[in-house]
PDB file of C-alpha atoms in Angstrom:
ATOM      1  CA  UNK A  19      89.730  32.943  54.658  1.00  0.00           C
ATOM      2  CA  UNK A  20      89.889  30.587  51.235  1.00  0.00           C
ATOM      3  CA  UNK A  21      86.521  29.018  50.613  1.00  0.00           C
ATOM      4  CA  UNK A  22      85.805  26.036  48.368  1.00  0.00           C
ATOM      5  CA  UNK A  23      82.205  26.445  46.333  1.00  0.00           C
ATOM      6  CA  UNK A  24      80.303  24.372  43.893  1.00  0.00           C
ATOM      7  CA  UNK A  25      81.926  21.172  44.795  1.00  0.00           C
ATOM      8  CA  UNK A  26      80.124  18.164  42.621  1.00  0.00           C
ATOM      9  CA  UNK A  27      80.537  15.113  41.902  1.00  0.00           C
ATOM     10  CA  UNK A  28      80.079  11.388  43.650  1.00  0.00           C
ATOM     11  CA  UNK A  29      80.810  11.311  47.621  1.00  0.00           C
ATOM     12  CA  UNK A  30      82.674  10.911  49.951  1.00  0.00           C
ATOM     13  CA  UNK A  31      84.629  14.264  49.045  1.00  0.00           C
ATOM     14  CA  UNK A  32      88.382  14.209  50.420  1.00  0.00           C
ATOM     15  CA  UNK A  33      89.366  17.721  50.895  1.00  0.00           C
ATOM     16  CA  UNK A  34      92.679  19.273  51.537  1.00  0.00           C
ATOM     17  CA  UNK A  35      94.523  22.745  51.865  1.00  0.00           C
ATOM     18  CA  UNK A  36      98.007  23.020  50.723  1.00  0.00           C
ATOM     19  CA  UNK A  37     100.446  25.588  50.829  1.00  0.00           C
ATOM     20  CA  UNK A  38     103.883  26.495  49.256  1.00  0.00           C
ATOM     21  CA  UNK A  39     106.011  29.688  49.208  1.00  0.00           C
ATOM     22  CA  UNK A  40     107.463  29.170  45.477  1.00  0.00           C
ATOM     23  CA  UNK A  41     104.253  27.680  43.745  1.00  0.00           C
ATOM     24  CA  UNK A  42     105.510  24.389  43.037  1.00  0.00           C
ATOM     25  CA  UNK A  43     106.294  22.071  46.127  1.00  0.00           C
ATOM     26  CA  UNK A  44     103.242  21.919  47.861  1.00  0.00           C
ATOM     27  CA  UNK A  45     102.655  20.683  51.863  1.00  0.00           C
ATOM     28  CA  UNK A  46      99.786  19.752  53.441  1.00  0.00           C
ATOM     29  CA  UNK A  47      98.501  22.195  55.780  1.00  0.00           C
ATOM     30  CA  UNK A  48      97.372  20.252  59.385  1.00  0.00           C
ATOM     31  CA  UNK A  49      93.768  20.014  59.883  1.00  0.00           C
ATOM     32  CA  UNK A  50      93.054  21.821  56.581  1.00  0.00           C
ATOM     33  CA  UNK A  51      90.462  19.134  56.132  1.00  0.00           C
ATOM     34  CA  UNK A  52      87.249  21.556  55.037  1.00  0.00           C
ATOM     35  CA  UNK A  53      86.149  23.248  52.383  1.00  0.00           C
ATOM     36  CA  UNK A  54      86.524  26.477  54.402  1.00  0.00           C
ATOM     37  CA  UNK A  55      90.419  27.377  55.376  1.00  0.00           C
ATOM     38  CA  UNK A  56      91.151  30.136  57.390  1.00  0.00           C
ATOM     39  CA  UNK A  57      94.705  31.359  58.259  1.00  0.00           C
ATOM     40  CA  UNK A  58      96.160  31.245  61.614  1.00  0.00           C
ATOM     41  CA  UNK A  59      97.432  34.730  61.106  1.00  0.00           C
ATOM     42  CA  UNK A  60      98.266  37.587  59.198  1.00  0.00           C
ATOM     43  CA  UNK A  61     100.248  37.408  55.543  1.00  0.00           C
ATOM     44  CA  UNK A  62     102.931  39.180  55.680  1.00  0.00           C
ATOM     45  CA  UNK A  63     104.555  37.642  51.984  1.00  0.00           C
ATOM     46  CA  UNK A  64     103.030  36.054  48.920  1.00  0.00           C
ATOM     47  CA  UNK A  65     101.642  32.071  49.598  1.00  0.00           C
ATOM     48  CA  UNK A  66     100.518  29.625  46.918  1.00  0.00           C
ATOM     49  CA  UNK A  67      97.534  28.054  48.435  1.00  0.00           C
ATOM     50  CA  UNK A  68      96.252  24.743  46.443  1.00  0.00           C
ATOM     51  CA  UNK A  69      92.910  23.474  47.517  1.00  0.00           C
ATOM     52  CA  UNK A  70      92.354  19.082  46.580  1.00  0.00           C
ATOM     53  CA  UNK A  71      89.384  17.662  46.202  1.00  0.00           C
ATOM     54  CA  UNK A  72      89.145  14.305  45.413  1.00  0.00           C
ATOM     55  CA  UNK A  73      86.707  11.330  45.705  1.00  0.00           C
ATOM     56  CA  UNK A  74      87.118   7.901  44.894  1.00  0.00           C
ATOM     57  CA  UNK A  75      87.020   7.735  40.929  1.00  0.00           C
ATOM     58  CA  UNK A  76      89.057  11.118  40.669  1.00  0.00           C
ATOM     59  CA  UNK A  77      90.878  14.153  41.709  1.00  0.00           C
ATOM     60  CA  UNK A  78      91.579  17.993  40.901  1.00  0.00           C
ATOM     61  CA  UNK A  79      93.614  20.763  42.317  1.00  0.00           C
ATOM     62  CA  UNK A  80      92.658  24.691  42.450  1.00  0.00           C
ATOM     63  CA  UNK A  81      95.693  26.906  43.025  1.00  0.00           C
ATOM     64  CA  UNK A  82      95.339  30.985  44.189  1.00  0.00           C
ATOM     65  CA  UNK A  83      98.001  32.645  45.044  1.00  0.00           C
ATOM     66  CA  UNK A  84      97.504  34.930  48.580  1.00  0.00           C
ATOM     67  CA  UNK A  85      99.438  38.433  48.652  1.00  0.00           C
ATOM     68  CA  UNK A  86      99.550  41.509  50.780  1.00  0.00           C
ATOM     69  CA  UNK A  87      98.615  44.823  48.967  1.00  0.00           C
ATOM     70  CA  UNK A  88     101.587  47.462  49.733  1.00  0.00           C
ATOM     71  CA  UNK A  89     100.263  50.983  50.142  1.00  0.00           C
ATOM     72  CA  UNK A  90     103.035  53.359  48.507  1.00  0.00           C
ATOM     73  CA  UNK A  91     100.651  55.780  47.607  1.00  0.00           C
ATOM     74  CA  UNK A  92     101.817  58.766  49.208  1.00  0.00           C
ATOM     75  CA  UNK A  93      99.324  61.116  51.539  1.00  0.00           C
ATOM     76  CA  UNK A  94      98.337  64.514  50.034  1.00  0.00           C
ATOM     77  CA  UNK A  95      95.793  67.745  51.332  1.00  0.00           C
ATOM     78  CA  UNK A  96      92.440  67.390  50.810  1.00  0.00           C
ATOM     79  CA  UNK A  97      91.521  70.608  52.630  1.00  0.00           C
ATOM     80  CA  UNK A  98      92.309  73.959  54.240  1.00  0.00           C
ATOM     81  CA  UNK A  99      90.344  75.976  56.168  1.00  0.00           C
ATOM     82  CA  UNK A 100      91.239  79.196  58.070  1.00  0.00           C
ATOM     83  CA  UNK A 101      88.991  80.069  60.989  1.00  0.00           C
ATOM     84  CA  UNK A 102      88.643  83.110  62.543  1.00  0.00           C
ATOM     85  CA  UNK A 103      91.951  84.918  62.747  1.00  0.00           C
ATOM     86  CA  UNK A 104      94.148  82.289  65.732  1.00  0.00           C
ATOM     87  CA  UNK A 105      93.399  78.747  63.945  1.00  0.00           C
ATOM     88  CA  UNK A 106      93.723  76.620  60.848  1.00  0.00           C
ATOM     89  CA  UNK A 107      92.476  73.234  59.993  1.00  0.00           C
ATOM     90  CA  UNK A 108      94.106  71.026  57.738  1.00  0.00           C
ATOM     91  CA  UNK A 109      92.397  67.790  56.371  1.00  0.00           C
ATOM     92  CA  UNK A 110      94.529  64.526  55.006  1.00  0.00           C
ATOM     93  CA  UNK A 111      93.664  62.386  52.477  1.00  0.00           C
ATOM     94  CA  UNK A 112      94.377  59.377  54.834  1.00  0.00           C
ATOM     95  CA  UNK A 113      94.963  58.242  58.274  1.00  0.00           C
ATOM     96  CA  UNK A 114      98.380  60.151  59.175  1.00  0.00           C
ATOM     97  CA  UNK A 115     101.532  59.699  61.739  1.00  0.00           C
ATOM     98  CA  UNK A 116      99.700  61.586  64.674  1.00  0.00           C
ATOM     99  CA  UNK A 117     103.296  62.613  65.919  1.00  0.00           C
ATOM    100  CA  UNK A 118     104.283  63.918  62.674  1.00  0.00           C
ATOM    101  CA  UNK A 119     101.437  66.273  62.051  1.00  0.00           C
ATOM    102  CA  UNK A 120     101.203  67.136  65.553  1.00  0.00           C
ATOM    103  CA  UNK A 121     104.512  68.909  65.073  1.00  0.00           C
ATOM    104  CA  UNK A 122     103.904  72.912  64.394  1.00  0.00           C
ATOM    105  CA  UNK A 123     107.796  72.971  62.668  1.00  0.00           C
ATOM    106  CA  UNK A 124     106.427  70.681  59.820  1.00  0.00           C
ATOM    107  CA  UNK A 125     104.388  73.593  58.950  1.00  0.00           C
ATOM    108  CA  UNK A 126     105.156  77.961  57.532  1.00  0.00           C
ATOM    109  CA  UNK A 127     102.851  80.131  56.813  1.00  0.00           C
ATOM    110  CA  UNK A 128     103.782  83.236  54.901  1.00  0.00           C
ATOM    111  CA  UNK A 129     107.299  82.052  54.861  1.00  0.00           C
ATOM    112  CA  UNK A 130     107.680  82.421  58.539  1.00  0.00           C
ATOM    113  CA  UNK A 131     106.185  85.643  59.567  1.00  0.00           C
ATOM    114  CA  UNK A 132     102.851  83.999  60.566  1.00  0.00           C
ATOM    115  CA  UNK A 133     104.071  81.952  63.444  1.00  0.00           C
ATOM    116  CA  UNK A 134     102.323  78.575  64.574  1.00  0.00           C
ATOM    117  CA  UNK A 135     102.122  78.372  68.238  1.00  0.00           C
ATOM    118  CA  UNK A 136     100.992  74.590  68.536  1.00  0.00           C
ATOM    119  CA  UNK A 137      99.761  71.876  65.720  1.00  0.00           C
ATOM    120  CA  UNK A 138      97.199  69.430  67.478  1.00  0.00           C
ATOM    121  CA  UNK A 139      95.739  66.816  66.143  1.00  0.00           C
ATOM    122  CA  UNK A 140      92.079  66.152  66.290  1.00  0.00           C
ATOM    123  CA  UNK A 141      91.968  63.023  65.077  1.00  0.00           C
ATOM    124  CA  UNK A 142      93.931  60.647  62.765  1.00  0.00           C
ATOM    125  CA  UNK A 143      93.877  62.644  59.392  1.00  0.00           C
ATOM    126  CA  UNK A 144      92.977  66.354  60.849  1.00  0.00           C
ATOM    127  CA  UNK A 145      95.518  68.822  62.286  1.00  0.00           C
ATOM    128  CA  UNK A 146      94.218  72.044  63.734  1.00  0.00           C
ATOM    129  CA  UNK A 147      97.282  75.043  64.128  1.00  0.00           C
ATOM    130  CA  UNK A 148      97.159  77.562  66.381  1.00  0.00           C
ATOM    131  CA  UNK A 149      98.454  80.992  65.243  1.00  0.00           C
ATOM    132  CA  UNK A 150     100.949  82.655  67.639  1.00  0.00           C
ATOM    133  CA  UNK A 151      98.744  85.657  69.365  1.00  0.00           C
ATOM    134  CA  UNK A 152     102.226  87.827  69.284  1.00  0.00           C
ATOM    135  CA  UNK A 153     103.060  87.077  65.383  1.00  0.00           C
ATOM    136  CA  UNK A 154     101.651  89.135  62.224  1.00  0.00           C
ATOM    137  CA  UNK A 155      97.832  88.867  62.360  1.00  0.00           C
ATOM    138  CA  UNK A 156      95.735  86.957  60.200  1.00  0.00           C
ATOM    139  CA  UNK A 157      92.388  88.792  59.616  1.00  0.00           C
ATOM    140  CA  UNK A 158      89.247  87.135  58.207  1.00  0.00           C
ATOM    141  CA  UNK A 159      88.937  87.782  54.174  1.00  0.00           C
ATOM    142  CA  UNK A 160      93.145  87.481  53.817  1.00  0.00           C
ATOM    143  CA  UNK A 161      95.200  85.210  51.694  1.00  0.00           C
ATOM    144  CA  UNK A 162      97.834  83.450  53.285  1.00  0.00           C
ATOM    145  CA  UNK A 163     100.286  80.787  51.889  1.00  0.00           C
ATOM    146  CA  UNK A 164     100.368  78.029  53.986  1.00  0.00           C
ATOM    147  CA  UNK A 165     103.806  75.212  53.778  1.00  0.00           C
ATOM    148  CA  UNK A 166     102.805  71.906  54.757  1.00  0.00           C
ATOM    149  CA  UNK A 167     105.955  69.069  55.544  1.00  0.00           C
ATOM    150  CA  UNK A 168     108.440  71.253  55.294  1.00  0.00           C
ATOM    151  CA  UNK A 169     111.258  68.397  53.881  1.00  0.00           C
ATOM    152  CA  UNK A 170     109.105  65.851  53.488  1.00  0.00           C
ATOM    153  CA  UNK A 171     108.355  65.334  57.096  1.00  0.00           C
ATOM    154  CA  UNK A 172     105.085  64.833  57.195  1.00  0.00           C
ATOM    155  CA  UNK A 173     104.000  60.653  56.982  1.00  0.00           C
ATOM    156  CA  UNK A 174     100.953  58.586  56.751  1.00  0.00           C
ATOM    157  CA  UNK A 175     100.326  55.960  58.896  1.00  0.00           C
ATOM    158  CA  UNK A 176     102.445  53.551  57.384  1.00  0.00           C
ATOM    159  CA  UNK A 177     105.440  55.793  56.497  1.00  0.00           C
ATOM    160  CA  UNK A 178     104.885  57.391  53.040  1.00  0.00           C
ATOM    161  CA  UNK A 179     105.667  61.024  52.939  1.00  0.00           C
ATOM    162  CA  UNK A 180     103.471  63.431  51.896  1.00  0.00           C
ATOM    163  CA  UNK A 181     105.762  65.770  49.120  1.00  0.00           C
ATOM    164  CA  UNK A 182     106.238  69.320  50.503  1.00  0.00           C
ATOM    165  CA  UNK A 183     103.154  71.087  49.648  1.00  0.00           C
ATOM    166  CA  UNK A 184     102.041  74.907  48.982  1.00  0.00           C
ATOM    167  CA  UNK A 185      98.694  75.680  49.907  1.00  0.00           C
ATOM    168  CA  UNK A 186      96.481  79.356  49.397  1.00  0.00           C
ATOM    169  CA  UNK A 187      94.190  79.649  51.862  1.00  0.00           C
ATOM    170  CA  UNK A 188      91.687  81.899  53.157  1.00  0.00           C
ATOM    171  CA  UNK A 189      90.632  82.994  57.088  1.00  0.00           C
ATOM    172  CA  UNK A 190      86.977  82.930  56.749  1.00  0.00           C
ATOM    173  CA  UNK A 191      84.918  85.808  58.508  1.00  0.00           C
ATOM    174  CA  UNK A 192      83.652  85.865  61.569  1.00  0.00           C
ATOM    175  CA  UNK A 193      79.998  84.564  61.798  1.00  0.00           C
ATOM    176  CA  UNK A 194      77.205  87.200  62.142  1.00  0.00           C
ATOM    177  CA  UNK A 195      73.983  86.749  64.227  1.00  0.00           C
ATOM    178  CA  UNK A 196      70.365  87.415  62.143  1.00  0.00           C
ATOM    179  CA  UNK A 197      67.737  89.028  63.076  1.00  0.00           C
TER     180      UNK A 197
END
């Protein structure tokens, strides 16, 4: 949505949106006829929009220039957290490929000899692991070094990688009851 503001000067106001993909030759846009424009649908490349206003003595021209914003920032861990001794919980930085973290071979821990039985996500930027019942225990209070996109093949929502990434973690204990 562009928006003219603080028009002045003697009525009637003529009003007109323009647009051009190069900055330079400008076309009318149909209808564009108010000082609020908004655009049929989403911008996918960069578009020179000129707004003129003009009255009967005079007239001037307002350019902006409309862009998308590309998101190559790539995803990283923003937590770990072993519970209990069967799962661990892994927290994104962003909104993450639910089929990508929902696969346990993107994952190691202890270079293999933890095994992962099943990687599920619980929502968009949260994985929780399962650890293999039959595979070497984890007990609350141990260390364990945790692998995480294995290759690279791990990817936010919009397909940037998250770099192969070594985590130390900790199970936490078991809860106790008070008195």
């Amino acid at each position: 949505t562009l928006t003219a503001g603080g028009i002045t000067g003697a009525l009637p106001w003529f009003i007109q949106w323009k647009r051009s993909s190069n900055g330079t030759n400008f076309t009318d846009i149909a209808g564009a006829t108010n000082s609020v424009y908004v655009h049929s649908s989403a911008i996918s490349t960069k578009i020179y929009f000129r707004l003129t206003i003009s009255n009967l003595f005079s007239s001037v021209n307002y350019d902006t220039i409309v862009s998308t914003v590309t998101d190559d920032i790539p995803p990283s861990v923003a937590q770990v957290l072993g519970w209990g001794n069967d799962s661990i919980r892994i927290v994104f930085s962003e909104q993450m490929d639910i089929s990508t973290i929902g696969n346990p071979y993107n994952y190691l821990i202890d270079d293999g000899a933890v095994s992962i039985s099943s990687a599920v996500p619980v929502n968009n930027s949260t994985v929780s692991l399962t650890i293999n019942t039959n595979s070497t225990p984890v007990v609350p209070g141990s260390f364990h070094n945790l692998k995480i996109s294995l290759y690279d093949s791990i990817t936010d929502s919009i397909g940037n990688s998250l770099p192969e990434t070594d985590v130390v973690f900790e199970v936490a204990a078991a809860a106790t009851g008070g008195a």
